[in-house]
């Protein structure tokens, strides 16, 4: 009877133990497999992060105006290079070797293991580095400065390779101007090359940062966990292997002891194992959810990113087919670069986070705020197209941004420009709506920034017209068709003509006569102002030769003055045309002087020394600083027409004109008044002491032939 009970019971217990053992085995093996997969993915991410990290490390010093200047110095300031491009990378980022290559790929600086080295040691890494250098140099020669990745600002190339018989990350970056003020011929940039070996302290960091046990580099994998390392050319470098974390194995070892000592606890152990397995699955699901969140959210602010914003916008636009409406806002911070330059990128990141928080506090739960990149944000407002409500939100956003931002113990002040577009009124295609919102944003920036503008069809037409005008202006410059100069006389106090001002006229083949106020901004933005300015200068020189007793004044764009070699080019054209420099008068605006640009100052001095006269146009409408007049040494100031037109209507206009004339004469300058249209204005200006006058009272701008006729008449000009 007992045997009959014990044997079946023992058999049942053994069967139960076998079943428990089988369940335990498969559960722990599955746990080990999940852990191994997760750890392998973690190590793969760590290696990719390390490669990108070396490039990001380099940008700390290679994307910097000072670095561009220093690497071109002869001789090199080696202590400075040590502290910024060499030894510092070893002490701060743990780079093992760094090199600086000139435009011909010759090493001019080397650092190895934290010490300055002979640049010729570059030959030891050249086989692994030259393909990267050639790849990057080819990209630079094409003028392609696109960032190597979304987290970088400049191009670059990197790979994993065998260097001096050791595995290493090799990365090369161009040394570029951050501000854009230093121009380098594409492909002539110095390069910065960094090497970090993977079999040194990198493995220590990998173990500490990612919890990887006993990592090491091998050329052939063993029984331990491992991932392959591939170069950019898809060549196998070797393997990173480590002692795999096997939670299931640990559990199984301990449970075996428990099973041998107390089969009665098998049920509890099974429950524990099932619970552990459930937790592992929950952790895996949590990890997947986190990865999903990171894929659709901005890492800095936690806001939706462009991908999620596009998805939600597409859904909202799909609902517009059922009669719903939506509004898109595109926002761009004003003066954000100034904060970055003044307080550093960390301060800029803090400001971006705070700006995102302020926006979140202003919108509804159904609205979507997204950071599209940099300082650009977007807001989706489903089921909201009421103009008053939208205007109210935009005003609240502007007010919220006006409050100072506390960043790193400092107060930063920025503004925001906003473009507004509505669906379906302006369309239902997301790409087209974003384009229109960007046009409205551009309009807000063009009209002073720190404001909002609703898109309307005239804006789209204006953008398209600008494109057409740009293309046709290029054609006109190539053929000269439609371009002409008209000349408006300047007269002395006796009414006789002493000079003329050259004014551009362009008869567009479709739009007709376009005013300079429409043509010049487009020329400045597209770079056409340089050839257009040279055309105006050559025509003015030719006119001056025909009228040897007159001077010819022509307006210069600030863009022209800030172009390297501008003064030399002006003098070269004067020599080619044979005109006397004393016959030319160059008019500049106060904005050119306010920037206090050394290039502008040197150019003005060079032109004056050659005999040309410099006139300050529209005096009194800007800053009108006495210090600028002294520093830049102009020959003439021109009183803006707005003061002349108000003579007899406002008391302050007369007082301002008297003050400007007194100031000009005290400094030995010629004073010219623009916009003279009545005899009363002429008489007042003459009594006030103006040396020259210009305006419709004497003549409108006319073709060169009419000026020739006036010169032949040799009579005083008066109103027609």
Coordinates of C-alpha atoms in Angstrom, one line a residue, residues 71-535:
X71 CA 46.2 77.0 -38.8
X72 CA 47.1 79.5 -41.5
X73 CA 49.7 81.3 -39.5
X74 CA 53.3 81.0 -40.5
X75 CA 54.9 79.9 -38.3
X76 CA 52.2 78.0 -36.4
X77 CA 51.6 79.0 -32.8
X78 CA 52.2 75.4 -31.6
X79 CA 51.3 76.1 -27.9
X80 CA 47.9 77.4 -29.1
X81 CA 47.5 74.4 -31.4
X82 CA 48.4 72.1 -28.5
X83 CA 45.7 73.6 -26.2
X84 CA 43.0 73.7 -28.9
X85 CA 43.6 71.1 -31.6
X86 CA 46.1 68.7 -30.1
X87 CA 46.9 67.8 -26.5
X88 CA 43.6 69.1 -25.3
X89 CA 41.8 66.5 -27.3
X90 CA 43.8 63.8 -25.5
X91 CA 43.2 65.2 -22.0
X92 CA 39.6 66.1 -22.5
X93 CA 38.2 63.6 -25.0
X94 CA 40.8 60.8 -24.7
X95 CA 41.8 61.0 -28.3
X96 CA 45.1 59.1 -28.8
X97 CA 46.4 60.9 -31.9
X98 CA 45.5 64.1 -33.7
X99 CA 46.9 65.7 -36.8
X100 CA 46.4 68.9 -38.8
X101 CA 46.7 68.6 -42.6
X102 CA 47.1 71.5 -44.9
X103 CA 45.3 72.0 -48.2
X104 CA 47.8 69.6 -49.9
X105 CA 47.2 66.8 -47.2
X106 CA 50.6 67.5 -45.7
X107 CA 50.8 67.1 -41.9
X108 CA 51.8 70.3 -40.2
X109 CA 51.0 69.2 -36.7
X110 CA 50.9 66.0 -34.8
X111 CA 50.0 64.8 -31.2
X112 CA 50.4 61.3 -29.9
X113 CA 49.5 60.0 -26.5
X114 CA 49.1 63.5 -25.0
X115 CA 52.4 64.9 -26.4
X116 CA 53.3 67.0 -29.4
X117 CA 54.9 64.7 -32.0
X118 CA 56.8 65.0 -35.3
X119 CA 54.2 65.5 -38.1
X120 CA 56.0 62.9 -40.1
X121 CA 54.5 60.3 -37.8
X122 CA 51.4 60.7 -39.8
X123 CA 52.8 58.2 -42.2
X124 CA 52.1 55.5 -39.7
X125 CA 48.3 56.0 -40.0
X126 CA 48.2 57.3 -43.6
X127 CA 47.0 53.9 -45.1
X128 CA 43.9 53.9 -43.0
X129 CA 43.3 57.7 -43.1
X130 CA 43.9 58.6 -46.7
X131 CA 40.6 57.2 -48.1
X132 CA 38.7 59.3 -45.6
X133 CA 40.8 62.4 -46.4
X134 CA 40.2 61.9 -50.1
X135 CA 36.5 61.4 -49.6
X136 CA 36.1 64.5 -47.5
X137 CA 38.4 66.6 -49.7
X138 CA 36.3 65.7 -52.8
X139 CA 33.1 66.7 -50.9
X140 CA 34.6 70.1 -49.9
X141 CA 35.8 70.8 -53.5
X142 CA 32.2 70.4 -54.6
X143 CA 31.3 73.1 -52.1
X144 CA 29.1 70.5 -50.2
X145 CA 29.2 71.6 -46.6
X146 CA 26.2 69.4 -45.5
X147 CA 26.6 68.1 -41.9
X148 CA 27.8 64.5 -41.6
X149 CA 24.7 63.8 -39.4
X150 CA 21.7 65.4 -37.8
X151 CA 23.7 66.0 -34.6
X152 CA 26.6 67.7 -36.4
X153 CA 27.1 71.1 -38.0
X154 CA 29.9 70.4 -40.5
X155 CA 30.8 67.7 -42.9
X156 CA 33.1 64.9 -41.9
X157 CA 34.2 61.3 -42.5
X158 CA 35.0 58.5 -40.1
X159 CA 35.5 54.8 -40.0
X160 CA 36.9 52.0 -38.0
X161 CA 40.3 50.7 -39.2
X162 CA 43.5 49.0 -38.2
X163 CA 46.1 51.7 -37.4
X164 CA 49.6 50.9 -36.5
X165 CA 48.4 47.3 -36.0
X166 CA 45.7 48.4 -33.6
X167 CA 41.9 48.8 -34.0
X168 CA 40.9 52.4 -34.0
X169 CA 38.2 55.0 -34.8
X170 CA 39.7 57.4 -37.5
X171 CA 37.8 60.6 -38.1
X172 CA 38.5 63.7 -40.2
X173 CA 36.8 67.1 -40.1
X174 CA 37.4 70.4 -42.0
X175 CA 38.5 73.4 -40.1
X176 CA 35.7 75.9 -40.9
X177 CA 34.5 79.4 -40.0
X178 CA 31.6 79.2 -37.6
X179 CA 30.4 82.8 -38.4
X180 CA 31.0 82.6 -42.1
X181 CA 33.1 85.7 -42.0
X182 CA 36.3 83.9 -43.1
X183 CA 36.0 82.7 -46.7
X184 CA 38.1 79.7 -47.9
X185 CA 38.3 78.4 -51.4
X186 CA 36.3 75.1 -51.6
X187 CA 38.7 72.2 -51.1
X188 CA 41.5 74.4 -49.7
X189 CA 40.5 74.0 -46.0
X190 CA 42.9 72.5 -43.4
X191 CA 41.7 69.2 -42.1
X192 CA 41.8 67.9 -38.5
X193 CA 42.2 64.1 -38.1
X194 CA 41.7 62.2 -34.8
X195 CA 42.4 58.7 -33.8
X196 CA 41.0 56.8 -30.8
X197 CA 42.3 53.3 -30.3
X198 CA 39.7 50.7 -29.4
X199 CA 42.0 48.4 -27.4
X200 CA 43.0 50.9 -24.7
X201 CA 41.0 53.1 -22.3
X202 CA 38.1 53.0 -24.7
X203 CA 37.3 49.5 -23.4
X204 CA 37.5 50.8 -19.8
X205 CA 35.0 53.5 -20.7
X206 CA 32.8 51.0 -22.5
X207 CA 32.6 48.8 -19.4
X208 CA 31.9 51.8 -17.1
X209 CA 29.4 53.6 -19.3
X210 CA 27.4 50.6 -20.6
X211 CA 27.8 47.9 -17.9
X212 CA 29.7 45.6 -20.3
X213 CA 31.8 43.0 -18.4
X214 CA 35.4 42.5 -19.4
X215 CA 35.3 43.8 -23.0
X216 CA 38.2 43.2 -25.3
X217 CA 39.2 43.4 -28.9
X218 CA 39.9 40.2 -30.8
X219 CA 40.5 39.3 -34.4
X220 CA 38.7 35.9 -34.1
X221 CA 35.6 35.5 -31.9
X222 CA 35.6 32.9 -29.1
X223 CA 32.6 31.5 -27.1
X224 CA 32.0 34.8 -25.5
X225 CA 29.4 37.3 -26.7
X226 CA 30.8 39.5 -29.6
X227 CA 29.8 41.9 -32.4
X228 CA 31.8 42.4 -35.6
X229 CA 33.5 45.8 -36.4
X230 CA 33.3 46.9 -40.0
X231 CA 35.1 49.7 -41.7
X232 CA 33.4 52.3 -43.9
X233 CA 34.5 50.1 -46.9
X234 CA 32.7 47.1 -45.3
X235 CA 36.0 45.4 -44.4
X236 CA 36.0 43.3 -41.2
X237 CA 38.3 44.8 -38.7
X238 CA 37.8 42.4 -35.8
X239 CA 35.4 41.9 -33.0
X240 CA 34.5 43.4 -29.6
X241 CA 33.7 40.6 -27.3
X242 CA 32.6 40.5 -23.6
X243 CA 31.4 38.3 -20.9
X244 CA 27.7 38.1 -21.6
X245 CA 25.3 38.9 -18.8
X246 CA 23.3 35.7 -18.2
X247 CA 20.6 36.2 -15.6
X248 CA 18.9 32.9 -16.5
X249 CA 22.1 30.9 -16.0
X250 CA 22.5 32.4 -12.5
X251 CA 18.9 31.6 -11.7
X252 CA 19.2 28.0 -13.0
X253 CA 22.3 27.3 -11.0
X254 CA 20.7 28.5 -7.7
X255 CA 17.4 26.8 -8.5
X256 CA 19.1 23.4 -9.1
X257 CA 20.3 23.5 -5.5
X258 CA 16.8 24.4 -4.3
X259 CA 15.3 21.5 -6.4
X260 CA 17.6 19.0 -4.9
X261 CA 16.9 20.0 -1.3
X262 CA 13.2 20.7 -1.4
X263 CA 11.0 19.6 -4.2
X264 CA 8.1 21.0 -2.3
X265 CA 9.3 24.5 -3.2
X266 CA 9.0 23.8 -6.9
X267 CA 5.6 25.5 -7.2
X268 CA 6.8 28.6 -5.5
X269 CA 9.9 28.7 -7.7
X270 CA 7.9 28.3 -10.8
X271 CA 5.7 31.2 -9.8
X272 CA 8.9 33.2 -9.1
X273 CA 10.3 32.3 -12.5
X274 CA 7.1 33.1 -14.3
X275 CA 7.0 36.4 -12.5
X276 CA 10.6 37.1 -13.5
X277 CA 9.9 36.2 -17.1
X278 CA 7.0 38.5 -17.1
X279 CA 9.1 41.3 -15.7
X280 CA 11.7 40.7 -18.4
X281 CA 9.0 41.0 -21.0
X282 CA 7.7 44.1 -19.4
X283 CA 11.2 45.6 -19.4
X284 CA 11.5 44.7 -23.1
X285 CA 8.2 46.4 -23.9
X286 CA 9.2 49.4 -21.9
X287 CA 12.5 49.6 -23.8
X288 CA 10.6 49.4 -27.1
X289 CA 8.2 52.1 -25.9
X290 CA 11.2 54.3 -25.0
X291 CA 12.8 53.7 -28.4
X292 CA 9.4 54.6 -30.0
X293 CA 9.2 57.8 -28.0
X294 CA 12.7 58.8 -29.0
X295 CA 12.0 58.2 -32.6
X296 CA 9.1 60.7 -32.6
X297 CA 10.2 63.2 -30.0
X298 CA 12.9 65.9 -29.7
X299 CA 15.7 64.8 -27.3
X300 CA 16.3 68.3 -26.0
X301 CA 12.8 69.5 -25.3
X302 CA 10.7 66.3 -25.2
X303 CA 8.4 67.9 -27.7
X304 CA 7.2 66.0 -30.9
X305 CA 9.8 66.1 -33.6
X306 CA 9.3 66.7 -37.4
X307 CA 8.3 63.1 -38.1
X308 CA 5.5 63.1 -35.5
X309 CA 4.4 66.6 -36.4
X310 CA 4.2 65.6 -40.1
X311 CA 2.1 62.5 -39.2
X312 CA -0.3 64.5 -37.0
X313 CA -0.6 67.2 -39.6
X314 CA -1.4 64.7 -42.3
X315 CA -4.2 63.2 -40.1
X316 CA -5.6 66.7 -39.4
X317 CA -5.5 67.6 -43.1
X318 CA -7.3 64.3 -44.0
X319 CA -10.1 65.3 -41.6
X320 CA -10.5 68.6 -43.5
X321 CA -12.1 66.6 -46.3
X322 CA -14.9 65.9 -43.8
X323 CA -15.4 69.6 -43.1
X324 CA -12.9 70.1 -40.3
X325 CA -10.4 73.0 -40.3
X326 CA -6.9 73.4 -38.9
X327 CA -4.2 76.1 -38.6
X328 CA -0.4 75.8 -38.8
X329 CA 2.0 78.2 -37.1
X330 CA 5.7 78.2 -38.1
X331 CA 7.9 79.9 -35.5
X332 CA 11.6 81.0 -35.6
X333 CA 13.4 82.7 -32.7
X334 CA 15.0 86.1 -33.4
X335 CA 18.5 86.9 -32.1
X336 CA 18.9 83.3 -30.9
X337 CA 22.4 83.1 -32.5
X338 CA 23.4 86.1 -30.4
X339 CA 22.5 84.1 -27.3
X340 CA 24.6 81.2 -28.5
X341 CA 27.6 83.4 -29.4
X342 CA 27.4 85.3 -26.1
X343 CA 26.6 82.7 -23.5
X344 CA 27.5 79.5 -25.2
X345 CA 25.6 76.5 -26.7
X346 CA 24.5 75.2 -23.3
X347 CA 22.7 78.5 -22.6
X348 CA 21.1 78.2 -26.1
X349 CA 19.9 74.7 -25.2
X350 CA 18.4 76.0 -21.9
X351 CA 16.6 78.8 -23.8
X352 CA 15.2 76.3 -26.3
X353 CA 13.9 74.1 -23.5
X354 CA 12.3 77.1 -21.7
X355 CA 10.8 78.4 -24.9
X356 CA 9.2 75.0 -25.5
X357 CA 7.8 75.0 -22.0
X358 CA 6.3 78.5 -22.5
X359 CA 4.7 77.4 -25.7
X360 CA 3.2 74.4 -24.0
X361 CA 1.6 76.5 -21.4
X362 CA -0.2 78.6 -24.0
X363 CA -1.9 75.9 -26.2
X364 CA -4.7 73.4 -25.7
X365 CA -4.2 69.7 -25.0
X366 CA -5.3 68.8 -28.6
X367 CA -2.7 71.1 -30.1
X368 CA 0.7 69.8 -31.2
X369 CA 3.9 71.8 -30.6
X370 CA 7.0 70.4 -32.4
X371 CA 10.6 71.4 -32.6
X372 CA 11.6 71.0 -36.2
X373 CA 15.3 71.7 -35.6
X374 CA 17.6 74.4 -34.3
X375 CA 15.4 77.3 -33.2
X376 CA 12.5 76.5 -35.5
X377 CA 9.2 75.3 -34.0
X378 CA 5.8 74.5 -35.4
X379 CA 2.3 74.4 -33.9
X380 CA -0.7 72.4 -35.2
X381 CA -4.1 73.8 -34.1
X382 CA -6.8 71.4 -35.2
X383 CA -10.4 72.7 -35.5
X384 CA -9.2 76.3 -35.0
X385 CA -9.4 78.8 -37.8
X386 CA -11.0 81.8 -36.0
X387 CA -8.8 84.7 -36.9
X388 CA -9.3 86.5 -33.6
X389 CA -8.5 83.4 -31.6
X390 CA -5.3 82.8 -33.7
X391 CA -4.3 86.4 -33.4
X392 CA -4.8 86.2 -29.7
X393 CA -2.6 83.1 -29.4
X394 CA 0.1 84.8 -31.5
X395 CA 0.0 87.8 -29.3
X396 CA 0.3 85.6 -26.2
X397 CA 3.3 83.9 -27.7
X398 CA 5.0 87.2 -28.5
X399 CA 4.3 88.4 -25.0
X400 CA 5.7 85.2 -23.5
X401 CA 8.9 85.5 -25.4
X402 CA 9.4 89.1 -24.5
X403 CA 9.9 88.1 -20.8
X404 CA 13.7 87.5 -20.2
X405 CA 15.1 84.0 -20.2
X406 CA 17.2 82.9 -17.3
X407 CA 20.1 80.9 -18.7
X408 CA 23.2 80.0 -16.8
X409 CA 22.7 82.8 -14.3
X410 CA 22.3 85.4 -17.1
X411 CA 19.3 87.1 -18.6
X412 CA 18.8 86.6 -22.4
X413 CA 16.3 88.5 -24.6
X414 CA 15.0 87.1 -27.8
X415 CA 12.0 87.6 -30.1
X416 CA 10.0 85.3 -32.3
X417 CA 8.7 85.6 -35.8
X418 CA 5.5 83.6 -36.7
X419 CA 4.0 82.6 -40.0
X420 CA 0.4 81.5 -40.1
X421 CA -1.4 79.4 -42.6
X422 CA -4.9 77.8 -42.5
X423 CA -6.4 74.7 -44.0
X424 CA -8.4 74.1 -46.1
X425 CA -8.5 77.8 -47.1
X426 CA -4.8 77.8 -48.2
X427 CA -4.7 74.1 -49.3
X428 CA -4.7 70.6 -47.9
X429 CA -1.2 69.4 -48.9
X430 CA 1.2 69.5 -45.9
X431 CA 4.3 70.3 -47.9
X432 CA 2.5 73.1 -49.7
X433 CA 1.1 74.5 -46.5
X434 CA 4.5 74.4 -44.8
X435 CA 6.0 76.2 -47.7
X436 CA 3.3 78.9 -47.4
X437 CA 3.8 79.2 -43.7
X438 CA 7.5 79.6 -44.3
X439 CA 6.7 82.4 -46.8
X440 CA 4.6 84.1 -44.1
X441 CA 7.4 83.7 -41.6
X442 CA 9.8 85.2 -44.1
X443 CA 7.4 88.1 -44.5
X444 CA 7.3 88.6 -40.7
X445 CA 11.1 88.7 -40.6
X446 CA 11.3 91.1 -43.5
X447 CA 9.0 93.5 -41.8
X448 CA 11.0 93.9 -38.6
X449 CA 10.9 90.5 -36.9
X450 CA 9.2 89.8 -33.6
X451 CA 5.8 89.8 -35.2
X452 CA 3.4 87.4 -36.9
X453 CA 1.9 87.4 -40.4
X454 CA -0.9 85.5 -42.0
X455 CA -0.2 84.0 -45.4
X456 CA -2.1 85.5 -48.4
X457 CA -1.8 84.9 -52.1
X458 CA 0.0 88.1 -52.7
X459 CA 3.0 86.7 -50.7
X460 CA 3.2 83.6 -52.9
X461 CA 3.0 85.8 -56.0
X462 CA 5.7 88.0 -54.5
X463 CA 8.0 85.0 -54.0
X464 CA 7.4 83.8 -57.5
X465 CA 7.9 87.3 -58.9
X466 CA 11.2 87.5 -57.0
X467 CA 12.4 84.3 -58.6
X468 CA 11.3 85.5 -62.0
X469 CA 13.0 88.9 -61.5
X470 CA 16.2 87.2 -60.3
X471 CA 16.4 85.0 -63.4
X472 CA 15.6 87.9 -65.8
X473 CA 18.1 90.1 -64.0
X474 CA 20.8 87.6 -64.7
X475 CA 19.9 87.6 -68.3
X476 CA 19.8 91.4 -68.4
X477 CA 23.3 91.6 -66.9
X478 CA 24.5 89.1 -69.5
X479 CA 23.0 91.0 -72.5
X480 CA 22.6 94.6 -71.1
X481 CA 19.1 94.6 -72.5
X482 CA 16.6 96.7 -70.5
X483 CA 19.3 98.2 -68.2
X484 CA 19.9 102.0 -68.3
X485 CA 21.1 104.8 -66.1
X486 CA 19.2 108.1 -65.7
X487 CA 20.8 111.1 -64.1
X488 CA 19.4 113.7 -61.8
X489 CA 21.2 117.0 -61.7
X490 CA 22.8 118.5 -58.5
X491 CA 23.0 122.3 -58.5
X492 CA 24.9 124.9 -56.6
X493 CA 23.5 127.9 -54.8
X494 CA 23.4 129.8 -58.1
X495 CA 21.2 127.1 -59.7
X496 CA 23.8 125.9 -62.1
X497 CA 24.4 122.2 -62.5
X498 CA 27.6 121.0 -60.8
X499 CA 27.1 117.2 -60.9
X500 CA 24.6 114.4 -61.5
X501 CA 23.5 111.4 -59.5
X502 CA 23.3 108.1 -61.5
X503 CA 20.1 106.2 -60.9
X504 CA 19.5 102.6 -62.1
X505 CA 16.5 102.0 -64.4
X506 CA 15.5 98.5 -65.5
X507 CA 12.6 97.8 -67.9
X508 CA 11.6 94.2 -67.2
X509 CA 10.4 92.4 -70.3
X510 CA 7.0 91.5 -68.6
X511 CA 6.7 93.7 -65.5
X512 CA 7.8 96.9 -67.2
X513 CA 9.8 99.6 -65.3
X514 CA 10.9 98.1 -61.9
X515 CA 12.0 100.6 -59.2
X516 CA 15.5 100.2 -57.7
X517 CA 13.8 99.5 -54.3
X518 CA 12.5 96.2 -55.8
X519 CA 15.6 95.3 -57.8
X520 CA 18.4 96.1 -55.4
X521 CA 17.3 93.8 -52.5
X522 CA 17.0 90.9 -54.9
X523 CA 20.4 91.6 -56.3
X524 CA 21.9 91.8 -52.8
X525 CA 20.4 88.5 -51.7
X526 CA 21.4 86.6 -54.8
X527 CA 24.9 88.0 -55.2
X528 CA 24.0 89.8 -58.4
X529 CA 24.7 93.1 -56.8
X530 CA 28.5 92.7 -57.6
X531 CA 28.1 92.4 -61.4
X532 CA 25.3 94.9 -61.3
X533 CA 27.4 97.4 -59.3
X534 CA 30.2 97.0 -61.8
X535 CA 27.9 97.7 -64.7

